[in-house]
Amino acid sequence: MKKMITMLTLTAGLLFGAQANAVIIDASTVIPDENILLNFNGLDWVYAGPIATEEWGPGNIEAPEYRAAEGWRYATQAEWDLRPDWTDFIIGGATVDAVAGFSDHAVYRFAPEYWGNFNHIDLNDAAEGRLTNGYDIGSLYDVYETWYVRDTIISDVPESSSIMLLGLGLLGLVFARKTQRK
């Protein structure tokens, strides 16, 4: 009897565990820009999720303020009118068909796990124009894909490798000058 209860418990755990959505990545974890964000028309765009903000209830897709420290917000109508196409999110010239449940970060830029409990997007919705800014553009209740925006962050701080190269160059000039004096 104990074996049967244990087996049923394990089986139920596996079944329910396999159906669970992904866990949202904590807002303190910075989104890696390189293969997630799209810089387009002077703005950073992010494909934030496969449904509209809170379409299926709180926590499915958070509002952009969830990552306010990074500057994310809803796109204005003027920005939305100049938004990228879903194909602009393709990485490195890969061939991508608009198929449901796309989840390959190596060939497509998207970040639902940073705003909600999804780890995929539905490219077919984006390809058909079912998009929302999550607030006042597009439907919030008809399985629209959510895109957020922020002003492009420009870093005035040089990278450490640039500083190191500059330092080595200056050091080289000092040695060259000392060599010429001798």
mmCIF file of C-alpha atoms in Angstrom:
data_model
loop_
_atom_site.group_PDB
_atom_site.id
_atom_site.type_symbol
_atom_site.label_atom_id
_atom_site.label_comp_id
_atom_site.label_asym_id
_atom_site.label_seq_id
_atom_site.Cartn_x
_atom_site.Cartn_y
_atom_site.Cartn_z
ATOM 1 C CA MET A 1 0.000 0.000 0.000
ATOM 2 C CA LYS A 2 2.853 2.381 0.860
ATOM 3 C CA LYS A 3 4.479 1.680 -2.519
ATOM 4 C CA MET A 4 1.259 2.475 -4.334
ATOM 5 C CA ILE A 5 0.778 5.777 -2.489
ATOM 6 C CA THR A 6 4.410 6.710 -3.162
ATOM 7 C CA MET A 7 4.061 5.884 -6.855
ATOM 8 C CA LEU A 8 0.833 7.896 -7.136
ATOM 9 C CA THR A 9 2.442 10.850 -5.368
ATOM 10 C CA LEU A 10 5.494 10.748 -7.669
ATOM 11 C CA THR A 11 3.340 10.426 -10.780
ATOM 12 C CA ALA A 12 1.098 13.327 -9.746
ATOM 13 C CA GLY A 13 4.140 15.449 -8.945
ATOM 14 C CA LEU A 14 5.655 14.775 -12.360
ATOM 15 C CA LEU A 15 2.410 15.514 -14.177
ATOM 16 C CA PHE A 16 1.704 18.767 -12.359
ATOM 17 C CA GLY A 17 5.359 19.828 -12.423
ATOM 18 C CA ALA A 18 5.551 19.370 -16.189
ATOM 19 C CA GLN A 19 2.529 21.632 -16.687
ATOM 20 C CA ALA A 20 3.795 24.454 -14.470
ATOM 21 C CA ASN A 21 4.833 27.706 -16.108
ATOM 22 C CA ALA A 22 8.317 29.086 -15.799
ATOM 23 C CA VAL A 23 9.213 31.191 -12.784
ATOM 24 C CA ILE A 24 9.568 34.926 -13.357
ATOM 25 C CA ILE A 25 13.146 36.188 -13.176
ATOM 26 C CA ASP A 26 13.500 38.609 -10.269
ATOM 27 C CA ALA A 27 13.376 42.319 -11.166
ATOM 28 C CA SER A 28 16.807 42.850 -9.608
ATOM 29 C CA THR A 29 18.350 40.670 -12.331
ATOM 30 C CA VAL A 30 19.361 42.969 -15.179
ATOM 31 C CA ILE A 31 18.171 41.906 -18.624
ATOM 32 C CA PRO A 32 21.163 40.994 -20.790
ATOM 33 C CA ASP A 33 20.945 43.413 -23.718
ATOM 34 C CA GLU A 34 22.840 41.572 -26.434
ATOM 35 C CA ASN A 35 20.405 38.825 -27.466
ATOM 36 C CA ILE A 36 17.241 40.078 -25.787
ATOM 37 C CA LEU A 37 16.695 43.732 -26.660
ATOM 38 C CA LEU A 38 16.190 45.381 -30.020
ATOM 39 C CA ASN A 39 17.445 48.917 -30.613
ATOM 40 C CA PHE A 40 15.135 50.438 -33.216
ATOM 41 C CA ASN A 41 14.567 54.113 -34.118
ATOM 42 C CA GLY A 42 16.553 55.277 -31.086
ATOM 43 C CA LEU A 43 14.588 53.185 -28.582
ATOM 44 C CA ASP A 44 15.134 49.828 -26.926
ATOM 45 C CA TRP A 45 12.237 47.461 -27.602
ATOM 46 C CA VAL A 46 11.560 44.233 -25.755
ATOM 47 C CA TYR A 47 9.161 41.419 -26.641
ATOM 48 C CA ALA A 48 7.833 41.029 -23.111
ATOM 49 C CA GLY A 49 5.297 38.236 -23.418
ATOM 50 C CA PRO A 50 2.807 36.042 -25.259
ATOM 51 C CA ILE A 51 -0.267 37.674 -23.708
ATOM 52 C CA ALA A 52 -1.299 41.166 -22.705
ATOM 53 C CA THR A 53 -0.490 42.635 -19.296
ATOM 54 C CA GLU A 54 -2.450 40.694 -16.661
ATOM 55 C CA GLU A 55 -4.694 39.222 -19.383
ATOM 56 C CA TRP A 56 -4.940 35.918 -17.508
ATOM 57 C CA GLY A 57 -4.672 37.478 -14.081
ATOM 58 C CA PRO A 58 -2.039 39.163 -11.950
ATOM 59 C CA GLY A 59 1.494 37.897 -12.360
ATOM 60 C CA ASN A 60 1.209 36.407 -15.835
ATOM 61 C CA ILE A 61 2.752 39.457 -17.484
ATOM 62 C CA GLU A 62 3.761 42.331 -15.245
ATOM 63 C CA ALA A 63 3.521 45.963 -16.311
ATOM 64 C CA PRO A 64 6.779 47.586 -17.454
ATOM 65 C CA GLU A 65 7.095 49.265 -14.049
ATOM 66 C CA TYR A 66 8.166 45.856 -12.712
ATOM 67 C CA ARG A 67 11.547 46.792 -14.208
ATOM 68 C CA ALA A 68 11.263 50.568 -13.766
ATOM 69 C CA ALA A 69 14.853 50.728 -12.510
ATOM 70 C CA GLU A 70 15.911 49.868 -16.073
ATOM 71 C CA GLY A 71 13.626 52.535 -17.565
ATOM 72 C CA TRP A 72 10.982 50.301 -19.162
ATOM 73 C CA ARG A 73 7.600 51.845 -19.948
ATOM 74 C CA TYR A 74 4.593 51.654 -22.255
ATOM 75 C CA ALA A 75 5.176 52.910 -25.793
ATOM 76 C CA THR A 76 3.394 56.114 -26.720
ATOM 77 C CA GLN A 77 1.182 56.166 -29.810
ATOM 78 C CA ALA A 78 3.861 58.055 -31.765
ATOM 79 C CA GLU A 79 6.512 55.479 -30.801
ATOM 80 C CA TRP A 80 4.133 52.639 -31.558
ATOM 81 C CA ASP A 81 3.458 54.010 -35.024
ATOM 82 C CA LEU A 82 7.215 53.676 -35.716
ATOM 83 C CA ARG A 83 7.645 50.304 -33.965
ATOM 84 C CA PRO A 84 9.741 47.487 -35.398
ATOM 85 C CA ASP A 85 8.273 44.542 -37.252
ATOM 86 C CA TRP A 86 8.254 41.124 -35.597
ATOM 87 C CA THR A 87 10.949 40.059 -38.089
ATOM 88 C CA ASP A 88 13.300 42.758 -36.756
ATOM 89 C CA PHE A 89 13.693 40.673 -33.590
ATOM 90 C CA ILE A 90 15.392 37.870 -35.572
ATOM 91 C CA ILE A 91 19.074 37.487 -34.635
ATOM 92 C CA GLY A 92 21.845 37.306 -37.206
ATOM 93 C CA GLY A 93 19.865 36.623 -40.371
ATOM 94 C CA ALA A 94 18.438 33.311 -39.136
ATOM 95 C CA THR A 95 15.389 31.908 -40.891
ATOM 96 C CA VAL A 96 12.405 32.046 -38.561
ATOM 97 C CA ASP A 97 8.855 31.045 -39.412
ATOM 98 C CA ALA A 98 5.951 32.534 -37.500
ATOM 99 C CA VAL A 99 5.081 29.465 -35.438
ATOM 100 C CA ALA A 100 3.245 29.250 -32.129
ATOM 101 C CA GLY A 101 5.256 28.722 -28.961
ATOM 102 C CA PHE A 102 8.611 30.011 -30.145
ATOM 103 C CA SER A 103 11.246 29.610 -27.428
ATOM 104 C CA ASP A 104 14.718 29.711 -29.025
ATOM 105 C CA HIS A 105 16.741 32.638 -27.627
ATOM 106 C CA ALA A 106 19.609 31.839 -29.983
ATOM 107 C CA VAL A 107 17.730 33.082 -33.059
ATOM 108 C CA TYR A 108 15.033 35.443 -31.763
ATOM 109 C CA ARG A 109 14.994 38.362 -29.269
ATOM 110 C CA PHE A 110 12.348 37.994 -26.550
ATOM 111 C CA ALA A 111 12.155 38.250 -22.748
ATOM 112 C CA PRO A 112 8.867 36.972 -21.253
ATOM 113 C CA GLU A 113 10.677 35.326 -18.347
ATOM 114 C CA TYR A 114 11.750 38.803 -17.174
ATOM 115 C CA TRP A 115 8.127 40.034 -16.872
ATOM 116 C CA GLY A 116 6.047 36.942 -16.291
ATOM 117 C CA ASN A 117 5.807 33.227 -15.851
ATOM 118 C CA PHE A 118 6.218 32.325 -19.527
ATOM 119 C CA ASN A 119 9.336 31.206 -21.358
ATOM 120 C CA HIS A 120 7.975 31.468 -24.902
ATOM 121 C CA ILE A 121 6.221 33.839 -27.277
ATOM 122 C CA ASP A 122 3.729 33.238 -30.081
ATOM 123 C CA LEU A 123 5.262 34.615 -33.249
ATOM 124 C CA ASN A 124 2.140 33.822 -35.230
ATOM 125 C CA ASP A 125 0.266 36.445 -33.160
ATOM 126 C CA ALA A 126 2.951 39.050 -33.785
ATOM 127 C CA ALA A 127 3.084 38.178 -37.495
ATOM 128 C CA GLU A 128 -0.679 38.716 -37.712
ATOM 129 C CA GLY A 129 -0.397 42.101 -35.969
ATOM 130 C CA ARG A 130 -1.936 41.061 -32.639
ATOM 131 C CA LEU A 131 0.351 43.310 -30.588
ATOM 132 C CA THR A 132 -0.155 45.582 -27.597
ATOM 133 C CA ASN A 133 1.921 48.048 -25.641
ATOM 134 C CA GLY A 134 0.247 46.490 -22.582
ATOM 135 C CA TYR A 135 -1.809 49.536 -21.742
ATOM 136 C CA ASP A 136 -3.788 51.471 -24.337
ATOM 137 C CA ILE A 137 -2.762 50.111 -27.741
ATOM 138 C CA GLY A 138 -4.147 46.817 -28.974
ATOM 139 C CA SER A 139 -6.429 44.500 -27.061
ATOM 140 C CA LEU A 140 -5.691 43.509 -23.494
ATOM 141 C CA TYR A 141 -8.035 40.519 -23.594
ATOM 142 C CA ASP A 142 -7.576 38.734 -26.934
ATOM 143 C CA VAL A 143 -4.170 37.029 -26.581
ATOM 144 C CA TYR A 144 -2.119 39.886 -27.954
ATOM 145 C CA GLU A 145 1.666 39.869 -27.685
ATOM 146 C CA THR A 146 3.155 42.557 -25.410
ATOM 147 C CA TRP A 147 6.056 44.817 -26.361
ATOM 148 C CA TYR A 148 7.583 47.420 -24.023
ATOM 149 C CA VAL A 149 9.988 50.249 -24.756
ATOM 150 C CA ARG A 150 12.604 52.420 -23.076
ATOM 151 C CA ASP A 151 14.892 55.236 -24.124
ATOM 152 C CA THR A 152 18.186 53.800 -25.308
ATOM 153 C CA ILE A 153 20.683 53.747 -22.484
ATOM 154 C CA ILE A 154 23.957 55.331 -23.544
ATOM 155 C CA SER A 155 26.850 54.656 -21.245
ATOM 156 C CA ASP A 156 29.311 57.520 -20.796
ATOM 157 C CA VAL A 157 31.566 55.272 -18.759
ATOM 158 C CA PRO A 158 34.274 53.675 -20.896
ATOM 159 C CA GLU A 159 34.666 49.944 -20.674
ATOM 160 C CA SER A 160 37.493 48.695 -18.472
ATOM 161 C CA SER A 161 39.244 47.168 -21.479
ATOM 162 C CA SER A 162 39.225 50.571 -23.236
ATOM 163 C CA ILE A 163 40.770 52.204 -20.176
ATOM 164 C CA MET A 164 43.384 49.460 -20.011
ATOM 165 C CA LEU A 165 44.292 49.924 -23.688
ATOM 166 C CA LEU A 166 44.563 53.671 -23.190
ATOM 167 C CA GLY A 167 46.832 53.103 -20.184
ATOM 168 C CA LEU A 168 49.051 50.694 -22.130
ATOM 169 C CA GLY A 169 49.282 53.198 -24.986
ATOM 170 C CA LEU A 170 50.338 55.988 -22.620
ATOM 171 C CA LEU A 171 52.853 53.669 -20.968
ATOM 172 C CA GLY A 172 54.255 52.858 -24.406
ATOM 173 C CA LEU A 173 54.650 56.564 -25.176
ATOM 174 C CA VAL A 174 56.524 57.119 -21.906
ATOM 175 C CA PHE A 175 58.943 54.258 -22.668
ATOM 176 C CA ALA A 176 59.396 55.482 -26.257
ATOM 177 C CA ARG A 177 60.235 58.970 -25.023
ATOM 178 C CA LYS A 178 62.751 57.618 -22.477
ATOM 179 C CA THR A 179 64.384 55.498 -25.180
ATOM 180 C CA GLN A 180 64.795 58.517 -27.478
ATOM 181 C CA ARG A 181 66.520 60.568 -24.739
ATOM 182 C CA LYS A 182 69.297 58.007 -24.268
#
